Short mmCIF file of C-alpha atoms and ligand atoms in Angstrom, two decimals:
data_model
loop_
_atom_site.label_atom_id
_atom_site.label_comp_id
_atom_site.label_asym_id
_atom_site.label_seq_id
_atom_site.Cartn_x
_atom_site.Cartn_y
_atom_site.Cartn_z
CA MET Z 17 -7.97 38.23 -26.74
CA LYS Z 18 -7.78 35.24 -24.40
CA GLN Z 19 -11.20 33.63 -23.91
CA PRO Z 20 -11.38 32.53 -20.28
CA ILE Z 21 -14.71 30.72 -20.43
CA ILE Z 22 -14.92 27.37 -22.19
CA ILE Z 23 -18.50 26.30 -22.85
CA ALA Z 24 -19.15 22.56 -22.59
CA LEU Z 25 -21.29 21.61 -25.58
CA ASP Z 26 -22.77 18.56 -23.91
CA PHE Z 27 -25.48 18.04 -26.51
CA ASP Z 28 -26.38 14.79 -28.19
CA SER Z 29 -26.66 16.12 -31.73
CA ILE Z 30 -25.24 18.64 -34.17
CA THR Z 31 -28.77 20.04 -34.51
CA ASP Z 32 -28.99 21.00 -30.84
CA THR Z 33 -25.42 22.31 -30.96
CA LYS Z 34 -26.22 24.59 -33.89
CA LYS Z 35 -29.39 25.79 -32.17
CA PHE Z 36 -27.40 26.70 -29.08
CA LEU Z 37 -24.68 28.49 -31.06
CA ALA Z 38 -27.27 30.44 -33.04
CA GLY Z 39 -28.53 31.88 -29.74
CA MET Z 40 -25.08 33.11 -28.73
CA GLY Z 41 -25.16 36.24 -30.85
CA GLY Z 42 -22.66 35.21 -33.51
CA GLN Z 43 -19.70 35.41 -31.14
CA LYS Z 44 -16.56 33.39 -31.69
CA LEU Z 45 -16.50 31.26 -28.57
CA TYR Z 46 -14.19 28.81 -26.82
CA VAL Z 47 -16.19 25.58 -26.86
CA LYS Z 48 -15.61 22.08 -25.54
CA VAL Z 49 -16.69 18.88 -27.24
CA GLY Z 50 -16.81 15.87 -24.97
CA MET Z 51 -17.59 12.21 -25.39
CA GLU Z 52 -21.36 12.57 -25.86
CA LEU Z 53 -21.22 14.86 -28.88
CA PHE Z 54 -18.01 13.42 -30.37
CA TYR Z 55 -19.21 9.82 -30.19
CA LYS Z 56 -22.52 10.83 -31.79
CA GLU Z 57 -21.31 13.14 -34.53
CA GLY Z 58 -17.68 12.09 -35.06
CA PRO Z 59 -14.83 14.28 -36.32
CA GLY Z 60 -17.22 16.35 -38.46
CA ILE Z 61 -18.29 18.26 -35.37
CA ALA Z 62 -14.71 19.50 -34.90
CA ASP Z 63 -14.52 20.60 -38.53
CA MET Z 64 -17.82 22.46 -38.22
CA LEU Z 65 -16.82 24.35 -35.07
CA LYS Z 66 -13.36 25.25 -36.31
CA SER Z 67 -14.65 26.40 -39.68
CA GLU Z 68 -17.04 28.75 -37.84
CA GLY Z 69 -14.04 30.30 -36.08
CA HIS Z 70 -14.52 28.89 -32.57
CA HIS Z 71 -11.69 27.76 -30.34
CA LEU Z 72 -12.01 24.05 -29.63
CA PHE Z 73 -11.18 21.92 -26.59
CA LEU Z 74 -11.56 18.23 -27.45
CA ASP Z 75 -12.28 16.78 -24.02
CA LEU Z 76 -11.91 13.08 -24.76
CA LYS Z 77 -9.75 12.23 -21.72
CA LEU Z 78 -7.63 9.54 -23.33
CA HIS Z 79 -6.44 6.78 -20.98
CA ASP Z 80 -4.95 3.61 -22.50
CA ILE Z 81 -1.58 2.01 -23.16
CA PRO Z 82 1.05 4.44 -24.52
CA ASN Z 83 1.06 3.07 -28.07
CA THR Z 84 -2.72 3.35 -28.43
CA VAL Z 85 -2.84 6.86 -26.98
CA LYS Z 86 0.01 7.98 -29.23
CA LYS Z 87 -1.77 6.79 -32.37
CA ALA Z 88 -5.13 8.21 -31.27
CA MET Z 89 -3.54 11.59 -30.54
CA LYS Z 90 -1.96 11.63 -33.98
CA VAL Z 91 -5.42 11.24 -35.52
CA LEU Z 92 -6.99 13.85 -33.22
CA ALA Z 93 -4.24 16.37 -34.02
CA SER Z 94 -5.36 16.36 -37.64
CA LEU Z 95 -8.69 17.87 -36.50
CA ASN Z 96 -6.78 20.99 -35.50
CA PRO Z 97 -8.19 21.45 -31.98
CA ASP Z 98 -6.69 24.08 -29.69
CA LEU Z 99 -6.67 21.90 -26.58
CA LEU Z 100 -6.80 18.18 -25.80
CA ASN Z 101 -6.49 16.05 -22.69
CA VAL Z 102 -5.50 12.70 -21.24
CA HIS Z 103 -5.96 11.19 -17.78
CA ALA Z 104 -2.79 11.76 -15.75
CA ALA Z 105 -3.52 8.41 -14.06
CA GLY Z 106 -2.31 6.80 -17.31
CA GLY Z 107 1.22 7.63 -16.15
CA ARG Z 108 4.24 9.44 -17.48
CA ALA Z 109 5.02 7.08 -20.38
CA MET Z 110 1.44 7.38 -21.63
CA MET Z 111 1.52 11.18 -21.42
CA GLU Z 112 4.87 11.38 -23.22
CA ALA Z 113 3.49 9.12 -25.93
CA ALA Z 114 0.41 11.36 -26.22
CA LEU Z 115 2.63 14.36 -26.77
CA GLU Z 116 4.68 12.53 -29.41
CA GLY Z 117 1.50 11.54 -31.25
CA LEU Z 118 0.21 15.08 -31.09
CA GLU Z 119 3.46 16.50 -32.47
CA ALA Z 120 3.54 13.92 -35.25
CA GLY Z 121 -0.07 14.62 -36.25
CA THR Z 122 -0.04 18.41 -36.17
CA PRO Z 123 -0.48 19.63 -39.75
CA ALA Z 124 2.48 21.50 -41.25
CA GLY Z 125 2.28 25.21 -40.61
CA CYS Z 126 -0.02 24.80 -37.59
CA SER Z 127 1.13 25.09 -34.01
CA ARG Z 128 0.80 22.05 -31.78
CA PRO Z 129 -2.45 22.04 -29.77
CA LYS Z 130 -2.02 22.34 -26.01
CA LEU Z 131 -2.18 19.09 -24.09
CA ILE Z 132 -3.30 18.88 -20.47
CA GLY Z 133 -3.71 16.08 -17.93
CA VAL Z 134 -6.81 15.42 -15.84
CA THR Z 135 -5.74 15.18 -12.19
CA GLN Z 136 -8.87 14.26 -10.22
CA LEU Z 137 -12.32 14.77 -11.74
CA THR Z 138 -14.29 17.65 -10.23
CA SER Z 139 -17.11 15.17 -9.56
CA THR Z 140 -14.85 13.38 -7.07
CA PRO Z 141 -15.44 14.41 -3.45
CA PRO Z 142 -12.33 14.32 -1.21
CA ASP Z 143 -13.57 11.39 0.88
CA MET Z 144 -13.97 9.22 -2.22
CA LEU Z 145 -10.19 9.07 -2.62
CA ARG Z 146 -9.75 6.87 0.43
CA ARG Z 147 -13.16 5.17 0.33
CA GLU Z 148 -13.21 4.03 -3.29
CA LEU Z 149 -9.80 4.67 -4.84
CA LEU Z 150 -7.67 3.60 -1.83
CA ILE Z 151 -5.68 6.85 -2.00
CA GLU Z 152 -4.57 7.85 1.49
CA LYS Z 153 -3.39 11.40 0.62
CA SER Z 154 -5.58 14.50 0.70
CA MET Z 155 -7.23 15.80 -2.46
CA GLU Z 156 -4.74 18.67 -2.65
CA GLU Z 157 -1.68 16.42 -2.25
CA THR Z 158 -3.05 13.99 -4.83
CA VAL Z 159 -3.75 16.73 -7.38
CA ILE Z 160 -0.32 18.34 -6.85
CA SER Z 161 1.42 15.00 -7.24
CA TYR Z 162 -0.41 14.36 -10.52
CA ALA Z 163 0.28 17.93 -11.68
CA LYS Z 164 4.02 17.46 -11.17
CA LEU Z 165 3.89 14.21 -13.13
CA VAL Z 166 2.04 15.99 -15.93
CA ARG Z 167 4.63 18.79 -15.95
CA ASP Z 168 7.53 16.29 -15.94
CA ALA Z 169 5.98 14.52 -18.93
CA GLY Z 170 6.18 17.83 -20.82
CA LEU Z 171 2.47 18.65 -21.02
CA ASP Z 172 1.12 22.18 -20.86
CA GLY Z 173 -1.08 22.03 -17.77
CA VAL Z 174 -3.86 20.26 -15.94
CA VAL Z 175 -7.58 19.94 -15.43
CA CYS Z 176 -8.21 20.44 -11.72
CA SER Z 177 -10.80 22.12 -9.57
CA VAL Z 178 -10.63 25.78 -8.59
CA GLN Z 179 -9.80 24.63 -5.06
CA GLU Z 180 -6.39 23.34 -6.23
CA SER Z 181 -5.60 25.88 -8.94
CA ARG Z 182 -3.46 28.27 -6.88
CA THR Z 183 -1.40 25.45 -5.32
CA VAL Z 184 -0.81 23.86 -8.73
CA LYS Z 185 0.50 27.21 -10.01
CA ALA Z 186 2.79 27.49 -6.98
CA ALA Z 187 4.12 23.96 -7.52
CA CYS Z 188 4.42 23.90 -11.32
CA GLY Z 189 4.93 27.54 -12.30
CA PRO Z 190 2.72 30.41 -13.44
CA SER Z 191 2.69 29.43 -17.12
CA PHE Z 192 1.52 25.88 -16.36
CA LEU Z 193 -2.18 25.96 -17.32
CA THR Z 194 -5.01 25.26 -14.90
CA VAL Z 195 -8.31 24.54 -16.63
CA THR Z 196 -11.10 24.29 -14.07
CA PRO Z 197 -14.52 22.67 -14.62
CA GLY Z 198 -17.31 22.53 -12.03
CA ILE Z 199 -18.15 26.19 -12.55
CA ARG Z 200 -21.50 27.48 -11.38
CA LEU Z 201 -23.14 30.88 -11.22
CA PRO Z 202 -24.18 31.67 -7.64
CA GLY Z 203 -27.32 29.72 -6.70
CA ASP Z 204 -27.10 27.19 -9.55
CA PRO Z 205 -27.35 23.51 -8.61
CA ALA Z 206 -24.08 21.55 -8.43
CA GLY Z 207 -25.65 18.41 -9.94
CA ASP Z 208 -23.05 15.64 -9.99
CA GLN Z 209 -20.13 18.05 -9.40
CA ALA Z 210 -18.44 17.86 -5.99
CA ARG Z 211 -15.76 20.59 -6.18
CA THR Z 212 -17.54 23.63 -7.60
CA ALA Z 213 -16.76 27.35 -7.71
CA THR Z 214 -17.96 30.59 -9.25
CA PRO Z 215 -16.06 32.25 -12.12
CA GLU Z 216 -15.06 35.00 -9.70
CA LEU Z 217 -13.39 32.57 -7.30
CA ALA Z 218 -11.74 30.78 -10.23
CA ARG Z 219 -10.15 34.04 -11.35
CA ARG Z 220 -9.01 34.81 -7.80
CA GLU Z 221 -7.46 31.34 -7.59
CA LEU Z 222 -5.48 32.02 -10.80
CA ALA Z 223 -7.30 29.61 -13.14
CA ASP Z 224 -6.44 30.19 -16.81
CA HIS Z 225 -9.78 28.91 -18.04
CA VAL Z 226 -13.08 27.85 -16.50
CA VAL Z 227 -15.24 25.16 -18.07
CA SER Z 228 -18.98 25.49 -17.72
CA GLY Z 229 -21.80 23.49 -19.24
CA ARG Z 230 -25.16 23.35 -17.51
CA SER Z 231 -24.86 26.76 -15.84
CA ILE Z 232 -24.92 28.19 -19.39
CA THR Z 233 -26.47 25.61 -21.71
CA GLY Z 234 -29.21 24.64 -19.25
CA LYS Z 235 -30.55 28.19 -19.02
CA GLU Z 236 -33.47 29.63 -20.94
CA ASP Z 237 -31.22 32.58 -21.82
CA SER Z 238 -27.77 31.05 -22.31
CA LEU Z 239 -26.30 34.24 -23.72
CA LYS Z 240 -27.26 36.10 -20.54
CA ALA Z 241 -25.71 33.38 -18.34
CA TYR Z 242 -22.49 33.44 -20.41
CA THR Z 243 -22.35 37.24 -20.21
CA GLU Z 244 -22.84 37.08 -16.42
CA MET Z 245 -19.98 34.62 -16.13
CA LEU Z 246 -17.70 36.86 -18.19
CA LYS Z 247 -18.69 39.85 -16.08
CA GLU Z 248 -17.89 37.97 -12.86
CA TRP Z 249 -14.53 36.87 -14.26
CA GLU Z 250 -13.64 40.36 -15.44
CA SER Z 251 -14.64 41.92 -12.13
CA VAL Z 252 -11.52 40.44 -10.55
CA ARG Z 253 -8.26 42.26 -11.14
CA ILE Z 254 -5.14 40.18 -10.63
O1 LIG C 29 -12.76 17.01 -13.92
C1 LIG C 29 -13.53 17.26 -14.85
C2 LIG C 29 -13.19 17.12 -16.18
C3 LIG C 29 -14.09 17.43 -17.15
N1 LIG C 29 -15.32 17.88 -16.86
C4 LIG C 29 -16.23 18.20 -17.97
O2 LIG C 29 -16.64 19.58 -17.86
C5 LIG C 29 -18.02 19.71 -18.15
C6 LIG C 29 -18.72 20.26 -16.97
O3 LIG C 29 -20.10 20.38 -17.21
P1 LIG C 29 -21.11 21.07 -16.18
O4 LIG C 29 -22.44 20.92 -16.85
O5 LIG C 29 -20.67 22.50 -16.05
O6 LIG C 29 -21.03 20.33 -14.89
C7 LIG C 29 -18.52 18.34 -18.58
O7 LIG C 29 -18.48 18.29 -19.98
C8 LIG C 29 -17.51 17.36 -18.00
O8 LIG C 29 -17.33 16.24 -18.80
C9 LIG C 29 -15.68 18.01 -15.56
O9 LIG C 29 -16.81 18.42 -15.23
N2 LIG C 29 -14.77 17.71 -14.58
#
């Protein structure tokens, strides 16, 4: 069964990660390893999670010259993740190179991991585009423009906020993935996120996956928070 909720394992050690997983009732989860945990623990963390049967999103957001990204992707592919990403701002040549590296590094007999492009971080408020990044277009236009570039480079989808998910689907097609971070249960603090949404809204806006960290991992009872998120998601029929 498709697992819609990706849990961000933003811990700084394998010990804390194991403690968290032990409290999740032995379920096979869809988890995300980002820079904090990967830089601390290295590739071994991927091996551990995959060997325990979890789905793995390696959220390392590569952004460099095409040759470097291609070679890095080839290495990451050998870790057998299910999903990886790059920054779409790296451009089409970089994204095509990433895909080539991923294809070259995928072990024989395994299917290529999905590759998605980050459009605009969910921590970016709309007014920051013009104020800091000198982008004159609206957030929606900017995200759609990046999404089309990602699609044209041959990638499988994007990271965007729930607010842009439906428009991305309309522009790039229903099978083009939208993976949406910034997910909060009602009443939870946004923290540094600017474009947030509940799992229910994400489902209504046609997101394929939601990514949530603190709204689950920051709770006393993480299993309860995760179950609430799933319930919210499943309450929407589309
Ligand atoms: O645009 C993006 C891309 C990635 N993220 C990552 O998702 C989680 C969100 O954590 P929360 O605790 O739920 O805010 C985190 O690992 C980010 O690196 C994102 O938030 N926005």
